[in-house]
Structures are given as C-alpha cells and as structure tokens.
XYZ file of C-alpha atoms in Angstrom:
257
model
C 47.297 -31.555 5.619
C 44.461 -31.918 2.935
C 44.606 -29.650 0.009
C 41.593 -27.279 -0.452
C 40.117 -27.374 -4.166
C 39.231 -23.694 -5.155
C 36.997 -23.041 -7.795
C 35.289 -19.578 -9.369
C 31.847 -19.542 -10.187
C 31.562 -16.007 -10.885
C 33.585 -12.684 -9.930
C 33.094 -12.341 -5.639
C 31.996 -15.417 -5.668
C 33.960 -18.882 -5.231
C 33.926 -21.629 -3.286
C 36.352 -24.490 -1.800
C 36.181 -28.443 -1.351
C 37.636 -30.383 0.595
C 39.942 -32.895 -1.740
C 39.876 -35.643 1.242
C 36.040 -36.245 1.510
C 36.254 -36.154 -2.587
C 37.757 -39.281 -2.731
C 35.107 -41.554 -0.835
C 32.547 -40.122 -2.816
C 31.402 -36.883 -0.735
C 31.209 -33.311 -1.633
C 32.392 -31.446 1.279
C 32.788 -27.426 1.287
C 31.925 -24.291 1.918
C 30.840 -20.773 0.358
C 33.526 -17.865 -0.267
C 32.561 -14.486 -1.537
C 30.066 -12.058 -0.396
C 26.457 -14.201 -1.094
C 24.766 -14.669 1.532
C 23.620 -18.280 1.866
C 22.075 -17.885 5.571
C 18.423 -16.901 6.659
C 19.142 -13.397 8.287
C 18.910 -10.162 6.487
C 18.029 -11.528 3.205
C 15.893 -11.117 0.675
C 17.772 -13.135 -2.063
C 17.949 -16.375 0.239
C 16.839 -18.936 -2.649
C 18.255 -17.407 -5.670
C 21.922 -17.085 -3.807
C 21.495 -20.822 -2.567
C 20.572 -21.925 -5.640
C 23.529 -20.187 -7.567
C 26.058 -21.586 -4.848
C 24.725 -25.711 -4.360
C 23.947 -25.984 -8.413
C 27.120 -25.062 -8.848
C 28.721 -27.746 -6.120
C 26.295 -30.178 -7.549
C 23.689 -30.502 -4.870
C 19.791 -29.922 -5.555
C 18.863 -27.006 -3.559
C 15.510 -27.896 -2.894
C 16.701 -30.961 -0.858
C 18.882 -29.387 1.668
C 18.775 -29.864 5.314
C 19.126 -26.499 7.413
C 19.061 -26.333 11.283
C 17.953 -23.038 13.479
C 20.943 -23.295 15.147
C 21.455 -21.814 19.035
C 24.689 -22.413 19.836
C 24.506 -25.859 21.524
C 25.862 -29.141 21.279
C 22.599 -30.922 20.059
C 23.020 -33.133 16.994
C 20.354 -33.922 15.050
C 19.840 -37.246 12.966
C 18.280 -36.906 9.267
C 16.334 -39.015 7.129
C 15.049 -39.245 3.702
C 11.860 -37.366 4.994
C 13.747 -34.808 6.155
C 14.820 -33.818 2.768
C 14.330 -30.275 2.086
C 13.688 -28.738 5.567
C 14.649 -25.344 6.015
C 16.060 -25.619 2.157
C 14.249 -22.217 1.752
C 12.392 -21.119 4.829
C 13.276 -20.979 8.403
C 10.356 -22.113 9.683
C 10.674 -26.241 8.214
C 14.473 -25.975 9.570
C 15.223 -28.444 12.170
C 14.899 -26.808 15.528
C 17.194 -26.192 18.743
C 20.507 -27.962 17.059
C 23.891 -27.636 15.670
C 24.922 -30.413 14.021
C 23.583 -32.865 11.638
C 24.609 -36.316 10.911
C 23.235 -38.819 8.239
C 24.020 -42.733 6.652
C 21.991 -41.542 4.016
C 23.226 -40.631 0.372
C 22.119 -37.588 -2.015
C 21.119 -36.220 0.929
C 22.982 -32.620 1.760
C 23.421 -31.132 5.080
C 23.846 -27.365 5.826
C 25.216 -25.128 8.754
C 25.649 -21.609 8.166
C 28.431 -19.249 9.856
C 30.038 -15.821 10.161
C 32.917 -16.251 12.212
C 31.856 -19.630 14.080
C 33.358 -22.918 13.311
C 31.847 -25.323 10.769
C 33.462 -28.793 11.575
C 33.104 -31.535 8.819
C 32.798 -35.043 9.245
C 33.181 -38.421 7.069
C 33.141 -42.148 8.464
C 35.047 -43.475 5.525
C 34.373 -47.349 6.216
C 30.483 -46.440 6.479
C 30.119 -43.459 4.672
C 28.271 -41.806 7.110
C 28.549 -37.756 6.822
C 28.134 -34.925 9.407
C 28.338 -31.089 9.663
C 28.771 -29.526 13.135
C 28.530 -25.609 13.819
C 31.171 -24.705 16.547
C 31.264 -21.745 17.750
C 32.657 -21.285 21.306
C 29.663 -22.239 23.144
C 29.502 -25.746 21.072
C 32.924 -25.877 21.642
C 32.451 -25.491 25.081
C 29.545 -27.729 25.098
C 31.910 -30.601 23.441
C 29.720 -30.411 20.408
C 32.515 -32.461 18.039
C 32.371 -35.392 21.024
C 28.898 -35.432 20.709
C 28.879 -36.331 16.994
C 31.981 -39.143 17.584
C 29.493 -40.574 19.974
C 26.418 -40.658 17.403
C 29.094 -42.279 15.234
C 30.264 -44.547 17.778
C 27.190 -46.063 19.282
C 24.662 -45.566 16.354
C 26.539 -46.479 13.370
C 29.735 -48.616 14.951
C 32.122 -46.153 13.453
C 35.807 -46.368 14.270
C 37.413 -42.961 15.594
C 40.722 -44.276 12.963
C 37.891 -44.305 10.254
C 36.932 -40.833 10.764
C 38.339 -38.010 8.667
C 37.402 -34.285 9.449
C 37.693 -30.907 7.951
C 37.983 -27.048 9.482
C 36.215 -24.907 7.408
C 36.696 -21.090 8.133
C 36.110 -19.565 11.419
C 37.867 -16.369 13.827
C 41.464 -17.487 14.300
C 43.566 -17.312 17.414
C 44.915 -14.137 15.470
C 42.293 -11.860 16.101
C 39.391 -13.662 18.420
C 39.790 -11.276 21.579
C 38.111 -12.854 24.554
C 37.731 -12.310 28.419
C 39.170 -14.065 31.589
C 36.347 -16.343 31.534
C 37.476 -18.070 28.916
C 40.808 -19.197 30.864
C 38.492 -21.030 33.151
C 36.394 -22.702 29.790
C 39.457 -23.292 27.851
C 42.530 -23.286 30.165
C 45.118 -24.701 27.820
C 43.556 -22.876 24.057
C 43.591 -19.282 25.129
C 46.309 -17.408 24.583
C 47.952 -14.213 25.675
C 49.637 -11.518 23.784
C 50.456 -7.621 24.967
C 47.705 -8.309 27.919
C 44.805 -9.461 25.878
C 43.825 -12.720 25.340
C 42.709 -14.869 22.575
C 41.125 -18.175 22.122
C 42.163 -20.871 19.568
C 39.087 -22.505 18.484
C 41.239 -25.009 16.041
C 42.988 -26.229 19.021
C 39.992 -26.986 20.981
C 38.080 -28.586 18.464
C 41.450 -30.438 17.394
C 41.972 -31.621 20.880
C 38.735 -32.973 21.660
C 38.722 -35.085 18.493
C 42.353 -36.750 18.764
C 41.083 -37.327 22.311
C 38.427 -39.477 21.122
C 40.696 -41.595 18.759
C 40.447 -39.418 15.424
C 43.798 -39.497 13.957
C 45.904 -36.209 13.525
C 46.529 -37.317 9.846
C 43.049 -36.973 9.406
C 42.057 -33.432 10.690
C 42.394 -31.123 8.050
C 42.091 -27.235 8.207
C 41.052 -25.045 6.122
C 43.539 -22.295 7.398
C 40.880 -19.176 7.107
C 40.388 -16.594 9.122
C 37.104 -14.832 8.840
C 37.743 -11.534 10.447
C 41.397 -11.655 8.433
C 39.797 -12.005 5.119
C 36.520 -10.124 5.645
C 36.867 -9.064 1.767
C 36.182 -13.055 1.473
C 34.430 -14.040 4.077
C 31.584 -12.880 6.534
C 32.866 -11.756 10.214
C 30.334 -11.005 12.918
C 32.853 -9.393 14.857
C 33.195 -6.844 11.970
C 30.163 -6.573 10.284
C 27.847 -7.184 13.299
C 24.383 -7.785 12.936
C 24.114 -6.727 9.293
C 26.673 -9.749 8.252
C 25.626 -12.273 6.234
C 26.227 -15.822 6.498
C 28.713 -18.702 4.394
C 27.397 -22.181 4.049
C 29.545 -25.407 4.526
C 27.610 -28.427 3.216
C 28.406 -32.042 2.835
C 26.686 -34.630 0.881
C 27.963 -38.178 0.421
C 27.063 -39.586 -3.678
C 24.949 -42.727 -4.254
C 28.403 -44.152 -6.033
C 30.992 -45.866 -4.593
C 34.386 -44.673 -5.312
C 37.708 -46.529 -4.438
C 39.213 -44.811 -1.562
C-alpha cells in the first residue's frame, strides 16, 4: 500500500500526495480542508485554486477542468487545451469524466464531494490520467475506459500502470437501494437490513481485471462522509457542499524510477 504524503499549507487547509506517482516524476493529489476548489457555490473559485495548485507546484492558469455528468467519457488533452475551465466553467471540457494526457507540465483536474477520483500513471510512458467515479462511472466502467485509451492509443502495459484512490463515500456509510444488487451484485453489502455499496471494490475489480497489478492500486483510505470536518460530503452537506480537487501532472524531468 502506497504511503500518502501530508502536508499543511495553512490551518483547515492541507493537502496529500501520492508518494508512488512522486517517484516517476508526477505530482499526484488531492485537496483536504474546507476550500472549495470546484465551480458550484463559489465566489472565491480562483483565489482558493490558486492558494491550493501554487502550493502543489502547478500553475493555476494552465489547468484542465471537465463539466463532468457522471459518465464514462474520457477526454484526451493537448497543449492547446491548456487552461480550459482553469477559472470559468464555460472553457471546461464538456460532457466527460476523465482526462488523460502524454503530455508534460500539463495538469489535469476532477473535482468531488463524495464521488471517486481515480488516479492514473503509465510508468514506462509517462502518460497521466484522472477519472471521476462516482457510481454511475462506476457503473458505466469508466476506469476500463481509460485502460483502453492507454492500451490502444499509447501501447501501455496494464503491469505498467500504477493507480491511486483518492477520497470518496466508503462502504461504511454509502446507503443504497436494491437496485444496486442488480448493478453491483458482488460490491454491495448488507448490514442490519440496509445495504451499502463498496465503490473501492468495484473500481479495484475492474482494474485487476484488465491486468493492473494489485501491488499497484493504492488507496487513499478516506471516507468523505466519515471525515466531513476534512472533507466535503454531498450526502451531508447537500447542495450547499463544496467541492475537493485531485490533480495530476507529470514534470518535464525524468526521474529514475
């Protein structure tokens, strides 16, 4: 299991890297505290954004933002697609969920309150990706999705691939109805006659199924509606919550992995 990094920038506000991606020259994390990074309900969108990424070492001005919907659409970026939606959610990339790049110095975003953000890092290639997973990507097979952009666009290697969980609704608390037996008959589980769906295991599953090795899927271990002091929980805070970015970025350098 990959150790987290945790730093302080300021009280309420921290944020945590993924130590794994560090080594092959990527910056890979996500927001902790109560700043909200994402576009809803908030009127200090470029001043929190910039305090979080200058801080991470990422130019906020060039970061790549999607309007996400829930899907399993991946979107590929390029140099001229540097900056979009950095500020304003009208240049973000429309109707996706995930983003995946060869390019360096260039920083992807997905923003969540309780949804999965799934990070990705073809070490051979050095190709980066960021997924949003919530149950309906999850569903959709979103993380397959991205392991086939890998696979057929950049000739990745599933054993090449390392991943990271950032924070999300754990099978501790994310209640859900029958329905979901039928999406995800072996991930929910039932306790005292409710049930609740594991959206690690899914998202776990469909990766090792694809070749990623277990060695290589790391998890963050948060729970959002747990640690609502920490992090944003639409469950809890409905429509007034806020939203946590996880971005990744791989560096121009090469480092020795």
């Amino acid at each position: 299991m990959t150790t987290l990094s945790e730093r302080i920038i300021e009280p309420h506000t921290e944020y945590f890297l993924f130590d794994s991606f560090k080594k092959y020259g990527c910056i890979a994390g996500f927001s902790r505290g109560r700043l909200n990074l994402g576009f809803q309900n908030n009127p200090d969108l470029k001043k929190n954004r910039e305090s979080f990424l200058r801080t991470i070492g990422i130019k906020p001005d060039e970061l790549i933002c999607l309007k996400q919907v829930h899907g399993n659409k991946i979107f590929l970026a390029k140099k001229e697609d540097k900056g979009r939606g950095a500020f304003d959610y009208d240049s973000a990339i429309p109707d996706c969920d995930g983003i995946i790049t060869r390019e360096k110095e260039l920083p992807l975003a997905v923003f969540s309150a309780d949804c999965l953000s799934v990070f990705m890092l073809d070490t051979a290639n050095r190709v980066s990706a960021i997924l949003h997973a919530g149950w309906k990507g999850a569903r959709d097979r979103i993380a397959l999705s991205a392991l086939d952009i890998f696979k057929n666009r950049f000739n990745s290697r599933a054993k090449d691939i390392i991943c990271g969980f950032g924070p999300c609704i754990r099978n501790c608390c994310y209640e859900v109805s029958e329905v979901f037996q039928d999406y995800f008959p072996d991930c929910v589980e039932q306790r005292q006659g409710k049930l609740f769906l594991n959206l690690i295991k899914v998202n776990s599953r469909q990766l090792l199924s694809a070749g990623v090795l277990e060695k290589n899927i790391n998890d963050s271990q948060i729970c959002t509606f747990c640690r609502d002091d920490d992090f944003f929980s639409y469950r809890k805070e409905g429509q007034n919550a806020g939203r946590m970015m996880s971005v990744v970025m791989v560096k121009q350098f090469t480092v020795d992995g």
